[in-house]
Amino acid sequence: MKHTQLGEFEELVLLVVGSLHENAYSISIKAELKEKTKRNPSIGALHSALNRLEKKGFITSYEGGATTERGGRRKRFYQITAFGRKALDQSYELRSSLYHTLPNIGYAGK
């Protein structure tokens, strides 16, 4: 648990893992990201982010039971850790505090 910094994509993936709770596996995470963010990350990019998050201690994973619908293969499920939740809380607090420093003025272009 050396790194506590979250990249923008990592933060989104971590939020989705937390929101899906016990139903967070690769395909469900990818579908939720696509629906909520209108992004369609590759499964490779998603797995890279999940591996980084697990190495950082923000998530844990375990294999579910083999199913016939998956040809006897197992799903890998992901869960957010307390450390991951703390990282999200810190990120939220930082973004909120910066947002509230914006002056109440008109901006160019609108």
Coordinates of C-alpha atoms in Angstrom, one line a residue:
M1 CA 0.0 0.0 0.0
K2 CA 2.6 2.5 -1.1
H3 CA 0.6 4.7 -3.4
T4 CA -2.5 6.5 -2.3
Q5 CA -2.9 8.6 -5.4
L6 CA -5.7 7.7 -7.8
G7 CA -5.7 8.4 -11.5
E8 CA -8.9 9.6 -13.0
F9 CA -9.8 6.2 -14.6
E10 CA -8.7 4.4 -11.5
E11 CA -11.0 6.5 -9.5
L12 CA -14.0 5.8 -11.8
V13 CA -13.3 2.1 -11.7
L14 CA -13.0 2.1 -7.9
L15 CA -16.3 4.0 -7.6
V16 CA -18.0 1.4 -9.9
V17 CA -16.5 -1.5 -7.9
G18 CA -17.9 0.0 -4.7
S19 CA -21.3 0.8 -6.2
L20 CA -21.7 -2.7 -7.7
H21 CA -20.8 -4.2 -4.3
E22 CA -21.1 -8.0 -4.5
N23 CA -21.8 -8.0 -8.3
A24 CA -18.5 -6.3 -9.3
Y25 CA -16.7 -8.5 -12.0
S26 CA -15.0 -7.4 -15.2
I27 CA -18.0 -7.4 -17.5
S28 CA -20.4 -5.8 -15.0
I29 CA -17.8 -3.1 -14.2
K30 CA -17.2 -2.4 -18.0
A31 CA -21.0 -2.2 -18.6
E32 CA -21.5 0.2 -15.7
L33 CA -18.6 2.4 -16.8
K34 CA -20.1 2.5 -20.3
E35 CA -23.6 3.4 -19.1
K36 CA -22.5 6.0 -16.5
T37 CA -19.6 7.7 -18.2
K38 CA -20.4 7.0 -21.9
R39 CA -16.9 5.6 -22.2
N40 CA -16.2 2.1 -23.5
P41 CA -12.8 1.0 -22.1
S42 CA -11.2 -2.1 -23.5
I43 CA -11.2 -5.1 -21.3
G44 CA -7.4 -4.9 -21.2
A45 CA -7.4 -1.3 -19.9
L46 CA -10.0 -2.3 -17.3
H47 CA -7.9 -5.3 -16.1
S48 CA -4.8 -3.1 -16.0
A49 CA -6.6 -0.6 -13.8
L50 CA -8.1 -3.4 -11.6
N51 CA -4.6 -4.9 -11.2
R52 CA -3.1 -1.5 -10.2
L53 CA -5.9 -0.9 -7.7
E54 CA -5.4 -4.3 -6.2
K55 CA -1.6 -3.8 -5.9
K56 CA -2.3 -0.5 -4.2
G57 CA -4.6 -2.2 -1.7
F58 CA -7.7 -0.4 -2.8
I59 CA -9.5 -3.5 -3.8
T60 CA -9.4 -7.3 -3.2
S61 CA -10.5 -10.0 -5.5
Y62 CA -11.6 -13.6 -5.3
E63 CA -12.9 -16.2 -7.8
G64 CA -16.5 -17.3 -7.7
G65 CA -17.7 -20.7 -8.5
A66 CA -17.5 -22.2 -12.0
T67 CA -20.8 -22.0 -14.0
T68 CA -22.0 -23.9 -17.0
E69 CA -23.1 -20.6 -18.7
R70 CA -19.4 -19.6 -18.7
G71 CA -18.3 -23.1 -19.9
G72 CA -17.1 -24.1 -16.5
R73 CA -14.9 -20.9 -16.0
R74 CA -15.0 -18.9 -12.9
K75 CA -15.7 -15.1 -12.5
R76 CA -13.3 -12.9 -10.6
F77 CA -15.1 -10.7 -8.3
Y78 CA -13.7 -7.4 -6.8
Q79 CA -14.5 -5.7 -3.6
I80 CA -13.4 -2.3 -2.3
T81 CA -11.3 -2.2 0.8
A82 CA -11.5 0.2 3.7
F83 CA -8.3 1.7 2.4
G84 CA -9.9 2.1 -1.0
R85 CA -13.0 3.8 0.5
K86 CA -10.7 6.2 2.4
A87 CA -8.9 7.1 -0.8
L88 CA -12.2 7.9 -2.5
D89 CA -13.3 10.0 0.5
Q90 CA -10.0 11.9 0.3
S91 CA -10.4 12.4 -3.4
Y92 CA -14.0 13.6 -2.9
E93 CA -13.0 16.1 -0.2
L94 CA -10.2 17.5 -2.3
R95 CA -12.3 17.9 -5.4
S96 CA -15.2 19.5 -3.3
S97 CA -12.9 21.9 -1.5
L98 CA -11.3 23.0 -4.9
Y99 CA -14.8 23.3 -6.5
H100 CA -16.0 25.6 -3.7
T101 CA -13.1 28.0 -4.3
L102 CA -14.4 28.8 -7.7
P103 CA -15.5 32.5 -7.8
N104 CA -19.1 33.2 -8.6
I105 CA -18.5 34.9 -11.9
G106 CA -19.5 34.4 -15.5
Y107 CA -17.1 32.4 -17.7
A108 CA -16.2 33.0 -21.3
G109 CA -18.1 31.0 -24.0
K110 CA -21.5 31.0 -22.3

